[in-house]
GROMACS .gro file of C-alpha atoms in nm:
model
  376
    1ILE     CA    1  -2.895  -0.730  -3.662
    2MET     CA    2  -3.205  -0.808  -3.454
    3MET     CA    3  -3.398  -0.876  -3.770
    4LEU     CA    4  -3.153  -1.171  -3.849
    5LYS     CA    5  -3.154  -1.294  -3.494
    6HIS     CA    6  -3.542  -1.303  -3.498
    7LEU     CA    7  -3.535  -1.490  -3.823
    8GLN     CA    8  -3.261  -1.740  -3.710
    9LEU     CA    9  -3.469  -1.808  -3.400
   10ALA     CA   10  -3.764  -1.882  -3.653
   11GLY     CA   11  -3.556  -2.147  -3.812
   12HIS     CA   12  -3.401  -1.952  -4.106
   13LYS     CA   13  -3.021  -1.925  -4.190
   14PRO     CA   14  -2.892  -1.553  -4.174
   15ILE     CA   15  -2.596  -1.462  -4.400
   16ALA     CA   16  -2.447  -1.148  -4.291
   17LEU     CA   17  -2.289  -0.959  -4.579
   18ILE     CA   18  -1.977  -0.761  -4.545
   19GLY     CA   19  -1.903  -0.507  -4.806
   20GLY     CA   20  -1.523  -0.556  -4.838
   21ALA     CA   21  -1.536  -0.452  -5.208
   22THR     CA   22  -1.843  -0.210  -5.189
   23ALA     CA   23  -1.665  -0.024  -4.910
   24MET     CA   24  -1.385   0.071  -5.138
   25ILE     CA   25  -1.650   0.254  -5.350
   26GLY     CA   26  -1.881   0.416  -5.095
   27ASP     CA   27  -2.270   0.391  -5.078
   28PRO     CA   28  -2.438   0.716  -5.182
   29SER     CA   29  -2.773   0.605  -5.035
   30GLY     CA   30  -2.887   0.852  -4.775
   31LYS     CA   31  -2.586   1.081  -4.828
   32SER     CA   32  -2.583   1.435  -4.939
   33GLU     CA   33  -2.220   1.414  -5.042
   34GLU     CA   34  -1.962   1.172  -5.157
   35ARG     CA   35  -1.827   0.927  -4.853
   36LYS     CA   36  -1.467   0.925  -4.768
   37LEU     CA   37  -1.336   0.596  -4.931
   38LEU     CA   38  -1.185   0.361  -4.693
   39THR     CA   39  -0.843   0.187  -4.738
   40GLU     CA   40  -0.789  -0.193  -4.766
   41GLU     CA   41  -0.638  -0.183  -4.406
   42GLU     CA   42  -0.930  -0.004  -4.257
   43ILE     CA   43  -1.182  -0.230  -4.438
   44SER     CA   44  -1.001  -0.527  -4.315
   45LYS     CA   45  -0.994  -0.392  -3.950
   46ASN     CA   46  -1.372  -0.323  -3.972
   47GLU     CA   47  -1.437  -0.680  -4.095
   48ILE     CA   48  -1.280  -0.825  -3.802
   49GLY     CA   49  -1.485  -0.592  -3.568
   50ILE     CA   50  -1.807  -0.670  -3.731
   51LYS     CA   51  -1.752  -1.054  -3.708
   52LYS     CA   52  -1.683  -1.021  -3.329
   53GLN     CA   53  -1.990  -0.811  -3.272
   54LEU     CA   54  -2.216  -1.047  -3.463
   55GLU     CA   55  -2.098  -1.341  -3.266
   56LYS     CA   56  -2.295  -1.168  -2.970
   57PHE     CA   57  -2.620  -1.194  -3.162
   58LEU     CA   58  -2.617  -1.472  -3.399
   59ASN     CA   59  -2.558  -1.848  -3.352
   60PHE     CA   60  -2.270  -1.963  -3.576
   61GLU     CA   61  -2.267  -2.329  -3.438
   62CYS     CA   62  -2.612  -2.451  -3.443
   63GLU     CA   63  -2.698  -2.774  -3.643
   64ASN     CA   64  -2.924  -2.671  -3.917
   65ASN     CA   65  -2.926  -2.292  -3.952
   66SER     CA   66  -2.579  -2.168  -3.837
   67ALA     CA   67  -2.520  -1.808  -3.935
   68GLU     CA   68  -2.267  -1.749  -4.189
   69ILE     CA   69  -2.069  -1.426  -4.274
   70VAL     CA   70  -1.970  -1.370  -4.650
   71ASN     CA   71  -1.748  -1.082  -4.782
   72ASN     CA   72  -1.836  -0.949  -5.127
   73ASN     CA   73  -1.469  -0.887  -5.201
   74ASP     CA   74  -1.442  -1.277  -5.240
   75TRP     CA   75  -1.621  -1.260  -5.564
   76PHE     CA   76  -1.545  -0.903  -5.674
   77GLN     CA   77  -1.178  -0.946  -5.662
   78ASN     CA   78  -1.192  -1.208  -5.945
   79ILE     CA   79  -1.458  -1.043  -6.171
   80SER     CA   80  -1.347  -0.858  -6.504
   81THR     CA   81  -1.516  -0.531  -6.599
   82ILE     CA   82  -1.633  -0.699  -6.941
   83HIS     CA   83  -1.783  -0.979  -6.759
   84PHE     CA   84  -1.964  -0.744  -6.503
   85LEU     CA   85  -2.091  -0.505  -6.776
   86ARG     CA   86  -2.223  -0.813  -6.987
   87ASP     CA   87  -2.380  -1.002  -6.697
   88VAL     CA   88  -2.504  -0.715  -6.493
   89GLY     CA   89  -2.492  -0.383  -6.671
   90LYS     CA   90  -2.703  -0.502  -6.958
   91PHE     CA   91  -3.004  -0.606  -6.738
   92LEU     CA   92  -3.046  -0.280  -6.551
   93THR     CA   93  -3.115   0.034  -6.766
   94ILE     CA   94  -2.995   0.390  -6.705
   95ASN     CA   95  -3.366   0.505  -6.681
   96TYR     CA   96  -3.423   0.244  -6.402
   97LEU     CA   97  -3.120   0.356  -6.201
   98LEU     CA   98  -3.198   0.741  -6.248
   99ASN     CA   99  -3.534   0.674  -6.105
  100LYS     CA  100  -3.397   0.565  -5.755
  101GLY     CA  101  -3.481   0.830  -5.521
  102PHE     CA  102  -3.118   0.882  -5.380
  103VAL     CA  103  -2.979   0.911  -5.737
  104LYS     CA  104  -3.213   1.184  -5.819
  105GLU     CA  105  -3.125   1.388  -5.508
  106ARG     CA  106  -2.744   1.352  -5.580
  107ILE     CA  107  -2.780   1.428  -5.945
  108LYS     CA  108  -2.960   1.751  -5.868
  109LYS     CA  109  -2.673   1.859  -5.675
  110ASP     CA  110  -2.426   1.756  -5.956
  111ASP     CA  111  -2.203   1.571  -5.741
  112LEU     CA  112  -2.270   1.188  -5.800
  113SER     CA  113  -1.966   1.025  -5.919
  114PHE     CA  114  -1.954   0.744  -6.154
  115THR     CA  115  -1.775   0.559  -5.889
  116GLU     CA  116  -2.086   0.580  -5.647
  117PHE     CA  117  -2.323   0.526  -5.937
  118ASN     CA  118  -2.186   0.189  -5.996
  119TYR     CA  119  -2.240   0.106  -5.626
  120ILE     CA  120  -2.599   0.014  -5.709
  121LEU     CA  121  -2.474  -0.232  -5.968
  122MET     CA  122  -2.240  -0.389  -5.727
  123GLN     CA  123  -2.493  -0.422  -5.441
  124ALA     CA  124  -2.759  -0.589  -5.690
  125TYR     CA  125  -2.479  -0.817  -5.807
  126ASP     CA  126  -2.436  -0.922  -5.436
  127PHE     CA  127  -2.799  -1.042  -5.421
  128LEU     CA  128  -2.756  -1.228  -5.754
  129TRP     CA  129  -2.444  -1.411  -5.616
  130LEU     CA  130  -2.600  -1.484  -5.276
  131PHE     CA  131  -2.915  -1.631  -5.461
  132GLU     CA  132  -2.714  -1.842  -5.691
  133ASN     CA  133  -2.452  -1.960  -5.440
  134LYS     CA  134  -2.625  -1.972  -5.107
  135ASN     CA  135  -2.991  -1.994  -5.209
  136CYS     CA  136  -3.041  -1.653  -5.056
  137LYS     CA  137  -3.406  -1.551  -5.122
  138LEU     CA  138  -3.447  -1.267  -4.890
  139GLN     CA  139  -3.228  -0.943  -4.846
  140MET     CA  140  -3.286  -0.718  -4.540
  141GLY     CA  141  -3.150  -0.365  -4.458
  142GLY     CA  142  -3.241  -0.012  -4.338
  143SER     CA  143  -3.493   0.182  -4.541
  144ASP     CA  144  -3.210   0.372  -4.689
  145GLN     CA  145  -3.119   0.044  -4.858
  146TRP     CA  146  -3.437   0.002  -5.036
  147GLY     CA  147  -3.312   0.117  -5.368
  148ASN     CA  148  -2.996  -0.108  -5.356
  149ILE     CA  149  -3.184  -0.420  -5.252
  150THR     CA  150  -3.470  -0.389  -5.506
  151ALA     CA  151  -3.193  -0.332  -5.782
  152GLY     CA  152  -3.091  -0.673  -5.692
  153SER     CA  153  -3.437  -0.831  -5.707
  154GLU     CA  154  -3.482  -0.674  -6.021
  155LEU     CA  155  -3.146  -0.814  -6.167
  156ILE     CA  156  -3.254  -1.165  -6.060
  157ARG     CA  157  -3.588  -1.140  -6.204
  158LYS     CA  158  -3.452  -1.031  -6.526
  159LYS     CA  159  -3.141  -1.241  -6.560
  160LEU     CA  160  -3.278  -1.558  -6.404
  161ARG     CA  161  -3.652  -1.517  -6.427
  162LYS     CA  162  -3.685  -1.596  -6.052
  163GLU     CA  163  -3.864  -1.427  -5.753
  164VAL     CA  164  -3.680  -1.306  -5.443
  165PHE     CA  165  -3.772  -1.079  -5.164
  166ALA     CA  166  -3.669  -0.764  -4.987
  167ILE     CA  167  -3.758  -0.623  -4.639
  168THR     CA  168  -3.637  -0.292  -4.506
  169CYS     CA  169  -3.704  -0.147  -4.164
  170PRO     CA  170  -3.719   0.247  -4.080
  171LEU     CA  171  -3.416   0.400  -3.963
  172ILE     CA  172  -3.437   0.422  -3.572
  173THR     CA  173  -3.512   0.801  -3.438
  174LYS     CA  174  -3.554   0.933  -3.090
  175ALA     CA  175  -3.895   1.075  -2.988
  176ASP     CA  176  -3.759   1.420  -3.062
  177GLY     CA  177  -3.656   1.331  -3.413
  178GLY     CA  178  -3.283   1.312  -3.326
  179LYS     CA  179  -3.064   1.042  -3.465
  180PHE     CA  180  -3.069   0.729  -3.257
  181GLY     CA  181  -2.748   0.633  -3.101
  182LYS     CA  182  -2.608   1.006  -3.080
  183THR     CA  183  -2.521   1.164  -2.733
  184GLU     CA  184  -2.349   1.480  -2.648
  185LYS     CA  185  -2.031   1.255  -2.627
  186GLY     CA  186  -2.076   1.117  -2.970
  187ASN     CA  187  -2.180   0.792  -3.102
  188VAL     CA  188  -2.291   0.488  -2.892
  189TRP     CA  189  -2.109   0.178  -3.023
  190LEU     CA  190  -2.133  -0.195  -2.967
  191ASP     CA  191  -1.762  -0.218  -2.944
  192ALA     CA  192  -1.652  -0.203  -2.570
  193THR     CA  193  -1.327  -0.014  -2.656
  194LYS     CA  194  -1.533   0.265  -2.818
  195THR     CA  195  -1.828   0.288  -2.576
  196SER     CA  196  -1.763   0.114  -2.237
  197PRO     CA  197  -2.021  -0.144  -2.088
  198TYR     CA  198  -2.090   0.116  -1.810
  199GLN     CA  199  -2.154   0.416  -2.073
  200PHE     CA  200  -2.360   0.164  -2.295
  201TYR     CA  201  -2.582   0.080  -1.983
  202GLN     CA  202  -2.611   0.431  -1.890
  203PHE     CA  203  -2.729   0.526  -2.245
  204TRP     CA  204  -3.043   0.299  -2.237
  205LEU     CA  205  -3.094   0.383  -1.879
  206ASN     CA  206  -3.128   0.742  -1.975
  207VAL     CA  207  -3.365   0.727  -2.283
  208SER     CA  208  -3.690   0.889  -2.245
  209ASP     CA  209  -4.025   0.709  -2.154
  210GLU     CA  210  -4.150   0.721  -2.511
  211ASP     CA  211  -3.817   0.589  -2.656
  212ALA     CA  212  -3.791   0.319  -2.375
  213GLU     CA  213  -4.138   0.174  -2.497
  214LYS     CA  214  -4.033   0.180  -2.854
  215TYR     CA  215  -3.674   0.031  -2.805
  216ILE     CA  216  -3.776  -0.241  -2.576
  217LYS     CA  217  -3.995  -0.382  -2.865
  218ILE     CA  218  -3.711  -0.354  -3.119
  219PHE     CA  219  -3.395  -0.440  -2.942
  220THR     CA  220  -3.488  -0.724  -2.685
  221LEU     CA  221  -3.626  -1.070  -2.690
  222LEU     CA  222  -3.866  -1.017  -2.427
  223SER     CA  223  -4.215  -1.172  -2.495
  224PHE     CA  224  -4.516  -0.961  -2.599
  225GLU     CA  225  -4.661  -1.033  -2.244
  226GLU     CA  226  -4.344  -0.954  -2.071
  227ILE     CA  227  -4.324  -0.613  -2.224
  228SER     CA  228  -4.691  -0.523  -2.198
  229LEU     CA  229  -4.654  -0.594  -1.824
  230LEU     CA  230  -4.352  -0.380  -1.807
  231ILE     CA  231  -4.528  -0.086  -1.983
  232GLU     CA  232  -4.825  -0.130  -1.731
  233LYS     CA  233  -4.610  -0.125  -1.418
  234HIS     CA  234  -4.401   0.167  -1.573
  235LYS     CA  235  -4.719   0.388  -1.630
  236ALA     CA  236  -4.826   0.321  -1.282
  237GLU     CA  237  -4.480   0.425  -1.123
  238PRO     CA  238  -4.302   0.620  -1.391
  239HIS     CA  239  -4.051   0.748  -1.140
  240LEU     CA  240  -3.906   0.401  -1.082
  241ARG     CA  241  -3.812   0.385  -1.467
  242LEU     CA  242  -3.885   0.024  -1.478
  243LEU     CA  243  -3.880   0.009  -1.867
  244GLN     CA  244  -3.540   0.186  -1.876
  245SER     CA  245  -3.397  -0.047  -1.631
  246ALA     CA  246  -3.519  -0.356  -1.802
  247LEU     CA  247  -3.406  -0.233  -2.139
  248ALA     CA  248  -3.046  -0.135  -2.004
  249LYS     CA  249  -3.036  -0.487  -1.855
  250GLU     CA  250  -3.140  -0.673  -2.161
  251LEU     CA  251  -2.912  -0.515  -2.393
  252THR     CA  252  -2.603  -0.464  -2.171
  253VAL     CA  253  -2.635  -0.855  -2.092
  254MET     CA  254  -2.670  -0.918  -2.469
  255VAL     CA  255  -2.402  -0.714  -2.605
  256HIS     CA  256  -2.149  -0.743  -2.335
  257SER     CA  257  -2.216  -0.984  -2.048
  258LEU     CA  258  -2.406  -1.037  -1.711
  259GLN     CA  259  -2.079  -0.950  -1.518
  260ASP     CA  260  -2.050  -0.620  -1.716
  261TYR     CA  261  -2.422  -0.542  -1.634
  262GLU     CA  262  -2.382  -0.594  -1.261
  263THR     CA  263  -2.059  -0.382  -1.264
  264ALA     CA  264  -2.239  -0.115  -1.436
  265VAL     CA  265  -2.516  -0.126  -1.186
  266GLU     CA  266  -2.266  -0.108  -0.886
  267ALA     CA  267  -2.095   0.185  -1.060
  268SER     CA  268  -2.426   0.376  -1.097
  269GLN     CA  269  -2.471   0.321  -0.732
  270ILE     CA  270  -2.142   0.470  -0.647
  271LEU     CA  271  -2.199   0.770  -0.890
  272PHE     CA  272  -2.536   0.841  -0.751
  273GLY     CA  273  -2.480   0.862  -0.378
  274LYS     CA  274  -2.488   0.477  -0.251
  275GLY     CA  275  -2.130   0.393  -0.299
  276THR     CA  276  -1.854   0.341  -0.038
  277LYS     CA  277  -1.485   0.387  -0.042
  278GLU     CA  278  -1.430   0.015  -0.043
  279MET     CA  279  -1.633   0.003  -0.360
  280LEU     CA  280  -1.428   0.261  -0.535
  281LYS     CA  281  -1.100   0.082  -0.442
  282LYS     CA  282  -1.233  -0.236  -0.598
  283MET     CA  283  -1.319  -0.065  -0.928
  284GLU     CA  284  -1.058  -0.107  -1.193
  285GLU     CA  285  -0.916   0.219  -1.343
  286SER     CA  286  -1.062   0.203  -1.675
  287LEU     CA  287  -1.417   0.154  -1.527
  288PHE     CA  288  -1.336   0.436  -1.262
  289LEU     CA  289  -1.247   0.686  -1.540
  290SER     CA  290  -1.551   0.568  -1.738
  291VAL     CA  291  -1.782   0.635  -1.445
  292PHE     CA  292  -1.650   0.983  -1.377
  293GLU     CA  293  -1.567   1.089  -1.735
  294GLY     CA  294  -1.651   1.436  -1.798
  295VAL     CA  295  -1.611   1.540  -1.456
  296PRO     CA  296  -1.389   1.860  -1.412
  297GLN     CA  297  -1.024   1.723  -1.335
  298PHE     CA  298  -0.737   1.880  -1.167
  299ASN     CA  299  -0.362   1.773  -1.142
  300LEU     CA  300  -0.158   1.763  -0.820
  301SER     CA  301   0.198   1.676  -0.801
  302LYS     CA  302   0.301   1.368  -0.604
  303THR     CA  303   0.547   1.534  -0.392
  304GLU     CA  304   0.278   1.791  -0.265
  305LEU     CA  305   0.059   1.497  -0.132
  306GLU     CA  306   0.354   1.301   0.013
  307THR     CA  307   0.430   1.577   0.251
  308GLY     CA  308   0.063   1.609   0.337
  309ILE     CA  309  -0.163   1.897   0.228
  310LEU     CA  310  -0.448   2.065   0.430
  311LEU     CA  311  -0.799   1.994   0.261
  312THR     CA  312  -0.858   2.365   0.243
  313ASN     CA  313  -0.561   2.444   0.071
  314LEU     CA  314  -0.613   2.152  -0.172
  315LEU     CA  315  -0.959   2.247  -0.264
  316ALA     CA  316  -0.943   2.657  -0.268
  317VAL     CA  317  -0.566   2.717  -0.359
  318LYS     CA  318  -0.425   2.402  -0.558
  319THR     CA  319  -0.735   2.314  -0.753
  320GLN     CA  320  -1.000   2.611  -0.719
  321ILE     CA  321  -1.277   2.361  -0.667
  322PHE     CA  322  -1.400   2.612  -0.405
  323PRO     CA  323  -1.343   3.003  -0.446
  324SER     CA  324  -1.204   3.018  -0.095
  325LYS     CA  325  -1.105   2.829   0.216
  326GLY     CA  326  -1.414   2.969   0.394
  327GLU     CA  327  -1.639   2.819   0.137
  328VAL     CA  328  -1.463   2.487   0.203
  329ARG     CA  329  -1.526   2.516   0.566
  330LYS     CA  330  -1.890   2.617   0.525
  331MET     CA  331  -1.929   2.302   0.317
  332ILE     CA  332  -1.783   2.086   0.571
  333GLN     CA  333  -2.007   2.233   0.858
  334ALA     CA  334  -2.302   2.174   0.641
  335GLY     CA  335  -2.199   1.802   0.588
  336GLY     CA  336  -2.194   1.850   0.224
  337LEU     CA  337  -1.819   1.752   0.136
  338SER     CA  338  -1.683   1.408   0.072
  339ILE     CA  339  -1.356   1.268  -0.028
  340ASN     CA  340  -1.364   0.915  -0.188
  341LYS     CA  341  -1.704   0.890  -0.076
  342GLU     CA  342  -1.634   0.951   0.309
  343LYS     CA  343  -1.785   1.257   0.460
  344ILE     CA  344  -1.552   1.503   0.579
  345THR     CA  345  -1.601   1.677   0.932
  346ASP     CA  346  -1.290   1.890   0.969
  347ASP     CA  347  -1.019   2.043   0.798
  348THR     CA  348  -0.801   1.730   0.764
  349THR     CA  349  -0.460   1.658   0.614
  350LEU     CA  350  -0.472   1.453   0.312
  351ASN     CA  351  -0.145   1.230   0.218
  352ILE     CA  352  -0.069   0.936  -0.027
  353SER     CA  353  -0.263   0.689   0.181
  354HIS     CA  354  -0.585   0.853   0.078
  355LEU     CA  355  -0.543   0.804  -0.298
  356LEU     CA  356  -0.740   0.555  -0.494
  357ASN     CA  357  -0.545   0.343  -0.711
  358ASN     CA  358  -0.251   0.522  -0.596
  359LYS     CA  359  -0.349   0.809  -0.843
  360PHE     CA  360  -0.694   0.949  -0.769
  361LEU     CA  361  -0.871   1.178  -0.513
  362LEU     CA  362  -1.265   1.188  -0.564
  363VAL     CA  363  -1.414   1.497  -0.433
  364GLN     CA  364  -1.807   1.522  -0.393
  365LYS     CA  365  -1.963   1.875  -0.323
  366GLY     CA  366  -2.311   1.837  -0.241
  367LYS     CA  367  -2.504   1.540  -0.389
  368LYS     CA  368  -2.424   1.568  -0.755
  369ASN     CA  369  -2.114   1.767  -0.806
  370TYR     CA  370  -1.797   1.564  -0.856
  371TYR     CA  371  -1.434   1.661  -0.912
  372LEU     CA  372  -1.141   1.425  -0.980
  373ILE     CA  373  -0.794   1.517  -0.857
  374VAL     CA  374  -0.532   1.323  -1.055
  375ILE     CA  375  -0.175   1.276  -0.925
  376VAL     CA  376   0.095   1.341  -1.187
   0.00000   0.00000   0.00000
């Protein structure tokens, strides 16, 4: 997507290809086993999501080079098998296709289906169709798509005797060799319903120094001079994590919004010790749960809180946050216990009025240990 964005800024017209037809087949590239085939309903849903996400990066309403989205189902749904074999199949030999690296690997395992084998021909035809109908002369993708893209350039060369071009970029990895975008909690998504803006912000904020330097060059539109200055400042004071902060800001604003970025920063302050009860009260429930996702949770009936409950009973008996009432009292005396970001000084009685959003009590033990009590 960033490659498309850079080329559009340079005056080129980006065409984003959605594989509505090829998604029904499954791309064998880079896969050790056959992909799960998607239903038409799943593909349609994905298409809507892709369009929504691309609009955050590409300009679809500029004068000369507006971005465009096309779906290969629009041309494949009307093409006959005979037409496809005559106009595509005869130009790409079996030997040529068998020499593709990913085909070789899958054939060794004896599990490449004829369905997947034909995917290469379909993607090759995509490039042909785009060249003939949209004057598209350059196709881009990840390095795992090199075989599919060059099959398209070969088809155009043989069938039309025209020259087109291919660019691929390496698949992004982390400094430790792990997959980019993977966390202990799963994938990081552009879709806010799958990865909240706060979680998205935190992901970039917590990358390593080496990864931050790499990603800020790839995923932001900061100039070479701006990035060089940030790297220089970061190396002088690495504890300030200036690179990570700049990376998290640029991407959260680009993918979500400035308001989402500012909310994420404020939420981070709450989590790491600078928040107040008033800030907690202003947080929407979805953001609150996103910030404290993964902290230990305990349920408490509303009736128990309505009559009032001693803090020691709540934390040592009803929830087992502490092993004993004595341990609760020791923590209070040491000044290390807070409820809803307010320091506790005695064994107070809690009731409904202490709830956040009429539903939560946030317990903080020491500087970093949080617990969430949910009223049910």
